[in-house]
Short mmCIF file of C-alpha atoms in Angstrom, two decimals:
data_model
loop_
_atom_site.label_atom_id
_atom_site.label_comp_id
_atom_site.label_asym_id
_atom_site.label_seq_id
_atom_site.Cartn_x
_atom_site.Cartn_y
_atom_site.Cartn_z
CA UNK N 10 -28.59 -58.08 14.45
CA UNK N 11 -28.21 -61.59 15.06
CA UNK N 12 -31.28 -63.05 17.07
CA UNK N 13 -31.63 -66.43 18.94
CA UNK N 14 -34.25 -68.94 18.00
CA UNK N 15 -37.71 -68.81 18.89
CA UNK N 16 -40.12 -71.04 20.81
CA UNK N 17 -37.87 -72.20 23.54
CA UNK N 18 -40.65 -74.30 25.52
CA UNK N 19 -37.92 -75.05 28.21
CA UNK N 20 -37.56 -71.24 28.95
CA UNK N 21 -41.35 -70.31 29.31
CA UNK N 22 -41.66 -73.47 31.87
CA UNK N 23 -38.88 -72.14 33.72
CA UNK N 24 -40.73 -68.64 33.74
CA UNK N 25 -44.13 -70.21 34.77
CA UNK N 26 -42.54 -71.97 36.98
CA UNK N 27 -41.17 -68.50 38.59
CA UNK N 28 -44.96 -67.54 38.26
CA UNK N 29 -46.24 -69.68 40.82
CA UNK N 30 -43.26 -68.84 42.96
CA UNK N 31 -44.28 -65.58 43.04
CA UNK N 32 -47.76 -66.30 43.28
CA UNK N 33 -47.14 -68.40 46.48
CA UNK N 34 -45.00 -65.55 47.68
CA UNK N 35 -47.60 -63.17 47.73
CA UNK N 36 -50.42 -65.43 49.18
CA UNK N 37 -47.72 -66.46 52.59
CA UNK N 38 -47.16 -62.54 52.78
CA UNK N 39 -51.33 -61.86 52.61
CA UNK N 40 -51.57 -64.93 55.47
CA UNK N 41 -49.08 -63.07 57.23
CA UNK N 42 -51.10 -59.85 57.00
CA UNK N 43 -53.90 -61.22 57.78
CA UNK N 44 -52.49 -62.71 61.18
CA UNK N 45 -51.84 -59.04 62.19
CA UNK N 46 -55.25 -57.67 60.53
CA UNK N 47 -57.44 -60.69 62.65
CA UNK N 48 -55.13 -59.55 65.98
CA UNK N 49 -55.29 -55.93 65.48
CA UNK N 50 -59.28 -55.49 64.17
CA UNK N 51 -60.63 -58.63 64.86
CA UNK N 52 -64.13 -57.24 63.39
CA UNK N 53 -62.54 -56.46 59.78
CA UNK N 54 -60.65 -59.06 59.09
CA UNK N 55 -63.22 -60.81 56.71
CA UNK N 56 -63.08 -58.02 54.23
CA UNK N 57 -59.34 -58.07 54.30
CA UNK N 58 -59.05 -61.52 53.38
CA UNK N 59 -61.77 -61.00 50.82
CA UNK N 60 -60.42 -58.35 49.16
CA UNK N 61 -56.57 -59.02 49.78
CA UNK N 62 -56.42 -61.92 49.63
CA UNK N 63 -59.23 -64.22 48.15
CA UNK N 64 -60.19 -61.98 45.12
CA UNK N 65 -56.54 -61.20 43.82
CA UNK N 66 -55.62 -65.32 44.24
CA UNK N 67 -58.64 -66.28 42.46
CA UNK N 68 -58.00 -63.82 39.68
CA UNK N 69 -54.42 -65.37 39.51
CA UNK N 70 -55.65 -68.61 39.49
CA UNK N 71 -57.81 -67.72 36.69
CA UNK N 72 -54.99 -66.26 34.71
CA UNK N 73 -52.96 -69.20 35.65
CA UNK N 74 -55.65 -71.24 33.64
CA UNK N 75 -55.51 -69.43 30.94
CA UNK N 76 -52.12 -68.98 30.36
CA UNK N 77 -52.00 -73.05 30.55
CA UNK N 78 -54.55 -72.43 27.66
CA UNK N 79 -53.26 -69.92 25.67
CA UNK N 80 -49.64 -71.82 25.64
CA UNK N 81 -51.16 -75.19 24.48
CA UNK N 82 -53.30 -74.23 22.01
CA UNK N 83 -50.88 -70.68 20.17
CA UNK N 84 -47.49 -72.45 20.61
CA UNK N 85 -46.37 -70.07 17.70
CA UNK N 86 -47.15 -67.44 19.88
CA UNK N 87 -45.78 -68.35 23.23
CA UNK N 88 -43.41 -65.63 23.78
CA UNK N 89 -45.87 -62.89 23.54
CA UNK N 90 -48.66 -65.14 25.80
CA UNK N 91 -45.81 -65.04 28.47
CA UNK N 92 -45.44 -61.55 28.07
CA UNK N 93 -49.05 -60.75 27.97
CA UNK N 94 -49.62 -62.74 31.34
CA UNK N 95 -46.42 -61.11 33.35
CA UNK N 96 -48.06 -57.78 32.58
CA UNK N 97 -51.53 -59.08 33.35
CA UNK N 98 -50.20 -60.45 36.67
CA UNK N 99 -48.50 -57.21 37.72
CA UNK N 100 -51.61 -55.46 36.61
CA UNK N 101 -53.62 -57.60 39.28
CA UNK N 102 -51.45 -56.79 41.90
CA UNK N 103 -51.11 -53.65 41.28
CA UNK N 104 -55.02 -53.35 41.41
CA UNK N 105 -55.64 -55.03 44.46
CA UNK N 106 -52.78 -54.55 46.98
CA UNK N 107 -53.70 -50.94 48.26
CA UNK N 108 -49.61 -50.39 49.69
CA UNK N 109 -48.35 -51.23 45.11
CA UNK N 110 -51.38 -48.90 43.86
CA UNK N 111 -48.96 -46.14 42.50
CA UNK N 112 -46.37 -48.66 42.10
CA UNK N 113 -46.43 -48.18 38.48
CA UNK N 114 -42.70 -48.97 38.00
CA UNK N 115 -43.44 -53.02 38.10
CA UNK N 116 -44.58 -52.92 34.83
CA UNK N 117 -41.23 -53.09 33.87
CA UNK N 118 -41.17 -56.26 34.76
CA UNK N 119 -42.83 -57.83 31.42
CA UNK N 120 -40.06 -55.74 30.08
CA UNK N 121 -37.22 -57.33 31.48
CA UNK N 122 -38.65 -60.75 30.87
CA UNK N 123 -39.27 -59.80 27.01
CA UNK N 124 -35.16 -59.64 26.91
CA UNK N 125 -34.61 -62.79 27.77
CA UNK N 126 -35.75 -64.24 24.01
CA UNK N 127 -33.02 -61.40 22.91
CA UNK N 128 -35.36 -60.21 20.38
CA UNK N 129 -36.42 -56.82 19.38
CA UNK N 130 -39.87 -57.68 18.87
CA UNK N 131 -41.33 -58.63 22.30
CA UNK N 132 -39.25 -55.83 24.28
CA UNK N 133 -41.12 -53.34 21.81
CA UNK N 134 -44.24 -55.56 22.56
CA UNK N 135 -43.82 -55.43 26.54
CA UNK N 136 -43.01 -51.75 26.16
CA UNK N 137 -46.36 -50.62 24.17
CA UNK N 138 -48.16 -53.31 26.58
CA UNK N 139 -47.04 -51.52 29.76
CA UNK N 140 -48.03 -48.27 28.22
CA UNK N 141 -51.28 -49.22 27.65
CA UNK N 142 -51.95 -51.02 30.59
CA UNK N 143 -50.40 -48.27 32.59
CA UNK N 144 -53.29 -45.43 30.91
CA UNK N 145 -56.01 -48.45 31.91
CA UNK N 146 -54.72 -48.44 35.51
CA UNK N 147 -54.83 -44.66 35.36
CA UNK N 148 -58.22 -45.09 34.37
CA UNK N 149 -59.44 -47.60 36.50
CA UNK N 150 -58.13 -45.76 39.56
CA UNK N 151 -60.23 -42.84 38.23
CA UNK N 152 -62.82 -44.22 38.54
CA UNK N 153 -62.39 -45.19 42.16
CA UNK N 154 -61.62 -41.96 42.80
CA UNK N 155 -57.94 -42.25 43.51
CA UNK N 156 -55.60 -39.47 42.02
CA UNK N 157 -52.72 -39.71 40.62
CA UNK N 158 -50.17 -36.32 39.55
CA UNK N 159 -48.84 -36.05 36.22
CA UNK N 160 -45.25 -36.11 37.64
CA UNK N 161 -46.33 -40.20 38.53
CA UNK N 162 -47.55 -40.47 34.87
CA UNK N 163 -44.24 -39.38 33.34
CA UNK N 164 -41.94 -40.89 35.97
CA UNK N 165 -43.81 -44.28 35.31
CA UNK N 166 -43.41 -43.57 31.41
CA UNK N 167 -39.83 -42.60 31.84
CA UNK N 168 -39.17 -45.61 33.84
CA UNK N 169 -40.67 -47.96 30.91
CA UNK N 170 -38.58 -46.03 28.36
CA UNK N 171 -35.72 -46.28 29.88
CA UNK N 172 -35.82 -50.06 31.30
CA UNK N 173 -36.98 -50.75 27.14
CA UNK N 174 -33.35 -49.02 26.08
CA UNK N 175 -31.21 -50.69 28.89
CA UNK N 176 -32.69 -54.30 27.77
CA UNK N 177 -31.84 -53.13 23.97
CA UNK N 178 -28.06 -52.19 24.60
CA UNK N 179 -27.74 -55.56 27.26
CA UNK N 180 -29.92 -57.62 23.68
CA UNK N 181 -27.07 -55.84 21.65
CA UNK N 182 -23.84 -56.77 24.15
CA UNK N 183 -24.71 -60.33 24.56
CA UNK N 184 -25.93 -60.84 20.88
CA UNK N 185 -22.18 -59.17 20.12
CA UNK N 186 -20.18 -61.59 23.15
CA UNK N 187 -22.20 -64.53 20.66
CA UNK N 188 -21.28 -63.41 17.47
CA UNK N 189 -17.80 -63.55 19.20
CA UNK N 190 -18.14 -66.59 20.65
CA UNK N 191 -19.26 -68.22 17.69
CA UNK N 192 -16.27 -66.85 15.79
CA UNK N 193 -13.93 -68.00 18.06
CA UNK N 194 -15.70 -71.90 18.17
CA UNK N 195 -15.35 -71.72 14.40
CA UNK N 196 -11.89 -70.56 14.66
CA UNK N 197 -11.43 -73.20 16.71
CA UNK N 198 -12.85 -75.89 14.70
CA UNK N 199 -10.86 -74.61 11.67
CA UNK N 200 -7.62 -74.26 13.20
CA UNK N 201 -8.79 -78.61 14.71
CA UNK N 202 -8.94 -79.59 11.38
CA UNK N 203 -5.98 -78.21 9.85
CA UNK N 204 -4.01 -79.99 12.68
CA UNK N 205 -5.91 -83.40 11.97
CA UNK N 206 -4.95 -82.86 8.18
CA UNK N 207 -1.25 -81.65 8.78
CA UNK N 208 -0.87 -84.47 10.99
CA UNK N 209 -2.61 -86.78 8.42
CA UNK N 210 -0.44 -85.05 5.83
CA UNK N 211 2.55 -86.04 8.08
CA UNK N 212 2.01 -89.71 8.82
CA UNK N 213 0.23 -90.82 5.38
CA UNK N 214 1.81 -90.98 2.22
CA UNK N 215 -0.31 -88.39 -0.37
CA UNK N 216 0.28 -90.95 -3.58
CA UNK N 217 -0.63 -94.41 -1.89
CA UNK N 218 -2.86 -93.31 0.99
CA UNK N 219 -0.91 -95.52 3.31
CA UNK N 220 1.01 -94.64 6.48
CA UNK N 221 4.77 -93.41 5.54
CA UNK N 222 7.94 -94.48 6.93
CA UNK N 223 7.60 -91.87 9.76
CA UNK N 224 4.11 -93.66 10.83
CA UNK N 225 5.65 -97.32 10.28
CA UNK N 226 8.35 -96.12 12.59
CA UNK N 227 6.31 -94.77 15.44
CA UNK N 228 3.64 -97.80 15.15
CA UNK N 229 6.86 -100.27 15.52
CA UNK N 230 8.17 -99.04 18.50
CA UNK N 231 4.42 -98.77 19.71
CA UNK N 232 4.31 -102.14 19.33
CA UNK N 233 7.03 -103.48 20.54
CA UNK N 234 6.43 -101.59 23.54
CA UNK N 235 2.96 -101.88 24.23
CA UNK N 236 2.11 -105.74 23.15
CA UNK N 237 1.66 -108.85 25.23
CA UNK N 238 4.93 -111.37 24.83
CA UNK N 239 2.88 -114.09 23.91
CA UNK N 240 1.71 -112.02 20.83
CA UNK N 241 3.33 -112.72 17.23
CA UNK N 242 4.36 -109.61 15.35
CA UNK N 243 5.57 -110.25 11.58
CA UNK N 244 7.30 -108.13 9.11
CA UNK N 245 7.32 -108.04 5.86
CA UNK N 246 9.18 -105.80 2.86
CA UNK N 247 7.87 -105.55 -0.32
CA UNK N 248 9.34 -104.57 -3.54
CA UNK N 249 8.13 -104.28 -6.76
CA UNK N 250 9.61 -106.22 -9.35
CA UNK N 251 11.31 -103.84 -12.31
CA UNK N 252 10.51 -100.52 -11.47
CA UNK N 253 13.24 -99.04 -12.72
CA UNK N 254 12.10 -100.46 -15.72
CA UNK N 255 8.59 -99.58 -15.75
CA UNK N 256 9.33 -95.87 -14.65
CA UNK N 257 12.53 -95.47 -17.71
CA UNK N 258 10.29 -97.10 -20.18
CA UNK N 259 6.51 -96.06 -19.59
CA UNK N 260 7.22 -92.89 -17.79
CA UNK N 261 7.20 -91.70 -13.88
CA UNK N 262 3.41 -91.17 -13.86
CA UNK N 263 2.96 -94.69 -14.94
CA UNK N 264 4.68 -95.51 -12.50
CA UNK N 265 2.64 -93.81 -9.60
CA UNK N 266 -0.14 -95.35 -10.94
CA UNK N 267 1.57 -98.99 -10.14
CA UNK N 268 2.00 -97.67 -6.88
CA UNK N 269 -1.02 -96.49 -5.87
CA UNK N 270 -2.46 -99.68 -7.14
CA UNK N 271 -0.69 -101.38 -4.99
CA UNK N 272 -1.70 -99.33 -2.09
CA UNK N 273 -5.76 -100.43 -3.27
CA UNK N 274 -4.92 -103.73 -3.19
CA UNK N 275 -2.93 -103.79 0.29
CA UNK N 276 -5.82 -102.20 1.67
CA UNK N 277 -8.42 -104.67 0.12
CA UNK N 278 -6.26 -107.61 0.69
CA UNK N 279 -5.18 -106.56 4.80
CA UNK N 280 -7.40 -107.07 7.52
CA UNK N 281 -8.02 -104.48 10.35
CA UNK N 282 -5.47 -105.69 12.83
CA UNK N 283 -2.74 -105.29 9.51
CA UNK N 284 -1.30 -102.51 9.10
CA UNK N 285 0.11 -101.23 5.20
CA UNK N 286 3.29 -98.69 4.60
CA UNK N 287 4.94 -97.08 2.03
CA UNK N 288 8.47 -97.51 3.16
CA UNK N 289 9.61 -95.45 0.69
CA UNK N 290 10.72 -95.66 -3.31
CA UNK N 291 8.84 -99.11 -4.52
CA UNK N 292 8.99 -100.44 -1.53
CA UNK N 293 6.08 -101.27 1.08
CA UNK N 294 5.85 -102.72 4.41
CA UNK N 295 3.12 -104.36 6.49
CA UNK N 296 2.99 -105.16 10.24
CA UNK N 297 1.07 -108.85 10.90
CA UNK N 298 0.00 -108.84 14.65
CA UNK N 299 -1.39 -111.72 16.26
CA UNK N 300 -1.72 -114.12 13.61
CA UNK N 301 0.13 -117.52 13.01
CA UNK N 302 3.33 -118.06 10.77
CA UNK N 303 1.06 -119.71 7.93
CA UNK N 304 -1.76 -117.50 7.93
CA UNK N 305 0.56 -114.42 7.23
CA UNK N 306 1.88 -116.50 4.45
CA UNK N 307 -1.47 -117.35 3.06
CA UNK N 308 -2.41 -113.29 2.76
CA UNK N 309 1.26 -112.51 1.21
CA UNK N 310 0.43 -115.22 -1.62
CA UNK N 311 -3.15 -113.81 -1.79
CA UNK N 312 -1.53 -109.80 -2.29
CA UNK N 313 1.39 -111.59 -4.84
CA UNK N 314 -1.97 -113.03 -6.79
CA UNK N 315 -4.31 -110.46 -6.56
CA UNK N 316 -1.03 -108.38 -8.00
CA UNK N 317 -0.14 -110.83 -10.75
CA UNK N 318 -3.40 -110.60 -11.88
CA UNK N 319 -3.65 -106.79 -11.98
CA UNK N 320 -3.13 -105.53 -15.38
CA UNK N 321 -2.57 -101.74 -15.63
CA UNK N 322 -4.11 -100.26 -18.63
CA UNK N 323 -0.89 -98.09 -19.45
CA UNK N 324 1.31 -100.50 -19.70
CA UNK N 325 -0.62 -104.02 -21.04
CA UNK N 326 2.41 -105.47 -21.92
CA UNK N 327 4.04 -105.23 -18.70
CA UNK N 328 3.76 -108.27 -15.92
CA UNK N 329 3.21 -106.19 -12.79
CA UNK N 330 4.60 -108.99 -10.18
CA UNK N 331 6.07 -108.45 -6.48
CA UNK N 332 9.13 -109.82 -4.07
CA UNK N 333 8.22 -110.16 -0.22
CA UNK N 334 11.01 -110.61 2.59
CA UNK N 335 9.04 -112.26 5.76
CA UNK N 336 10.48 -112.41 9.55
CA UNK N 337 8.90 -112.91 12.81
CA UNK N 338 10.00 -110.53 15.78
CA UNK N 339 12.10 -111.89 18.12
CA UNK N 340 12.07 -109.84 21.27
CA UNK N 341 15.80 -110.75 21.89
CA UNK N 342 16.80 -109.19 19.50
CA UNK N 343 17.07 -105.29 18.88
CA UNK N 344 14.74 -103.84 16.66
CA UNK N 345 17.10 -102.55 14.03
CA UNK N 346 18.73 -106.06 13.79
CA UNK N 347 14.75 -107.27 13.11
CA UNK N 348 14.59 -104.73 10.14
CA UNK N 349 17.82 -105.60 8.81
CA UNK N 350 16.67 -109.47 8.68
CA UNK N 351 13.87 -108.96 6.85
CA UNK N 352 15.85 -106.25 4.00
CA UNK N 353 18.25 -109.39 3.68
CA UNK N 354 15.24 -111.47 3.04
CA UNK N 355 14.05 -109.32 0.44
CA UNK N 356 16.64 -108.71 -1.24
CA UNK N 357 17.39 -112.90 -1.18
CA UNK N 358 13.74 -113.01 -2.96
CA UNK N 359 15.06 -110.15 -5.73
CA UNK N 360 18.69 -112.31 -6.19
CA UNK N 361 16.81 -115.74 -6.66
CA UNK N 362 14.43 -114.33 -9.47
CA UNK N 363 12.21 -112.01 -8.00
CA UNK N 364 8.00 -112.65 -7.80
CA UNK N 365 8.65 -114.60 -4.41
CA UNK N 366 8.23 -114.59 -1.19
CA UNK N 367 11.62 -115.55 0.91
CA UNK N 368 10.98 -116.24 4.86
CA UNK N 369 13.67 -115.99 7.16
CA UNK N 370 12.44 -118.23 9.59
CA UNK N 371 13.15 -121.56 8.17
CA UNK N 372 14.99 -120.17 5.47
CA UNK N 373 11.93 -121.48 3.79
CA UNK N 374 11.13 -120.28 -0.58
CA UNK N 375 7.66 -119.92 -1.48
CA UNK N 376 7.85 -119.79 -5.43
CA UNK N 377 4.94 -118.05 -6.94
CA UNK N 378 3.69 -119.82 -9.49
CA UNK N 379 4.60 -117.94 -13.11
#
């Protein structure tokens, strides 16, 4: 069976804490007693507040002190100190408050705290306790001469047996409702991650690690939608140059390793507020927001160089190189019309001799230097 961790100091405070509450209980119920004793045998009263009231609050009080004790100094042992000083308590009560004297039944109460921990070991603990301590009360009260019947001595036995298997099958329900529980949360967690990957799977591109053409979509209309006017939003395509070339001469998987290493380098060369697609084929895309005309042209030369410069080990012979198509957003203009300007612009850069970036703005070349 499945058991919950030990050495919960938060629980025992709690159950101290009910301690004192019931030790302040009983002493306003002896006050109140002893306002009727004082009124109805004004001559006796000292005794009764001696014996009811006086000697079992001191003895509490000592126990008190001790259990402080004990719990300090035996941490590792905390469980069974609480245990030990329920069943102690009861004991005292039992003792000294002449109308609980047969009430042999409240030793359950040790018991039923034991199955709070949900562990086997102090319900078995409280139960052997409370028989022993119920054969010292026995004996105790023999010695004062009070009698008690045998019927008492196996009701009061009964009563601990029973009260020791109705904490074991309520242990063995909630331990089960926890094992479910637990099942379920993992379920849960499972079922939270296979979402955040199928959506991941749906919005990134596996080869590149970039967003896809679905993503690049949704983040466009986002925004277009969503950003201040006064905030610049670029676009530019990107193609790479000779691809059909590189893929009929070196092979397809040469060729996915040209694209993912384009995807590194878009993702080394991008700031955060840049934002890298696979558009789809050899072609990439990548959303500028907030930045001026010149510095987006300043990173697009830095990704055309860092690409020049990238030699792929399959293909040594091969000048990996890149054409860009650039245009700002214009928010009079429809959003389809935007993408079409900048796929003219592209393929302007491819018909004037590729490895260049063509801006539609100011119908402006920048020639990479060969």
């Amino acid at each position: 069976m499945e058991q919950f961790p030990t050495h919960d100091p938060t629980w025992n405070r709690k159950l101290i804490l009910t301690l004192w509450w019931i030790l302040i209980i009983y002493e306003v119920a002896a006050t109140i007693a002893l306002c009727f004793e004082i009124n109805e045998q004004p001559s006796n009263w000292f005794n009764s507040f001696m014996r009811f009231q006086l000697y079992p609050t001191m003895l509490q009080l000592l126990l008190m002190g001790i259990g402080y004790l004990s719990m300090h100094y035996l941490k590792s042992y905390s469980e069974f100190i609480m245990i030990l000083w329920t069943m102690t308590m009861v004991s005292i009560f039992i003792l000294c408050i002449p109308e609980m004297t047969h009430s042999y039944q409240l030793l359950c109460m040790p018991i039923l705290l034991a199955s709070i921990y949900f562990h086997k070991k102090y319900v078995i603990f409280a139960y052997s306790l409370g028989a022993a301590c119920l054969f010292i009360l026995l004996l105790i009260q023999k010695e004062q001469g009070q009698t008690t019947t045998p019927y008492e001595i196996i009701v009061s036995l009964t009563t601990l047996s029973a009260t020791s298997m109705l904490c074991f099958t309520i242990m063995s329900r909630g331990l089960d409702l926890l094992a479910k529980l637990k099942h379920s949360v993992i379920r849960e967690q499972d079922l939270l991650i296979r979402n955040v990957m199928i959506d991941r799977l749906s919005k990134v591109d596996a080869l590149t690690e970039l967003f896809n053409h679905r993503s690049f979509q949704e983040h466009t209309d986002h925004l277009i939608s969503h950003m201040p006017h006064d905030t610049a939003l670029e676009l530019a395509l990107m193609d790479i140059d000779n691809f059909k070339y590189i893929n009929d001469n070196y092979g397809h998987w040469v060729g996915d390793v040209v694209l993912k290493t384009i995807g590194s380098i878009l993702k080394e060369v991008l700031g955060p507020d840049d934002m890298s697609f696979r558009y789809g084929g050899e072609e990439f895309a990548v959303l500028f927001v907030g930045k001026s005309h010149q510095d987006v042209l300043v990173i697009c030369e830095k990704i055309m160089e860092s690409i020049r410069e990238t030699v792929i080990p399959e293909m040594p012979d091969q000048r990996l190189t890149m054409s860009i198509g650039l245009a700002t957003y214009n928010r009079n203009t429809m959003k389809k019309a935007w993408f079409q300007l900048v796929d003219e612009c592209l393929y302007t850069a491819k018909r004037n001799g590729k490895n260049r970036i063509h801006v539609h703005a100011s119908d402006i070349q920048v020639q990479i230097a060969e």
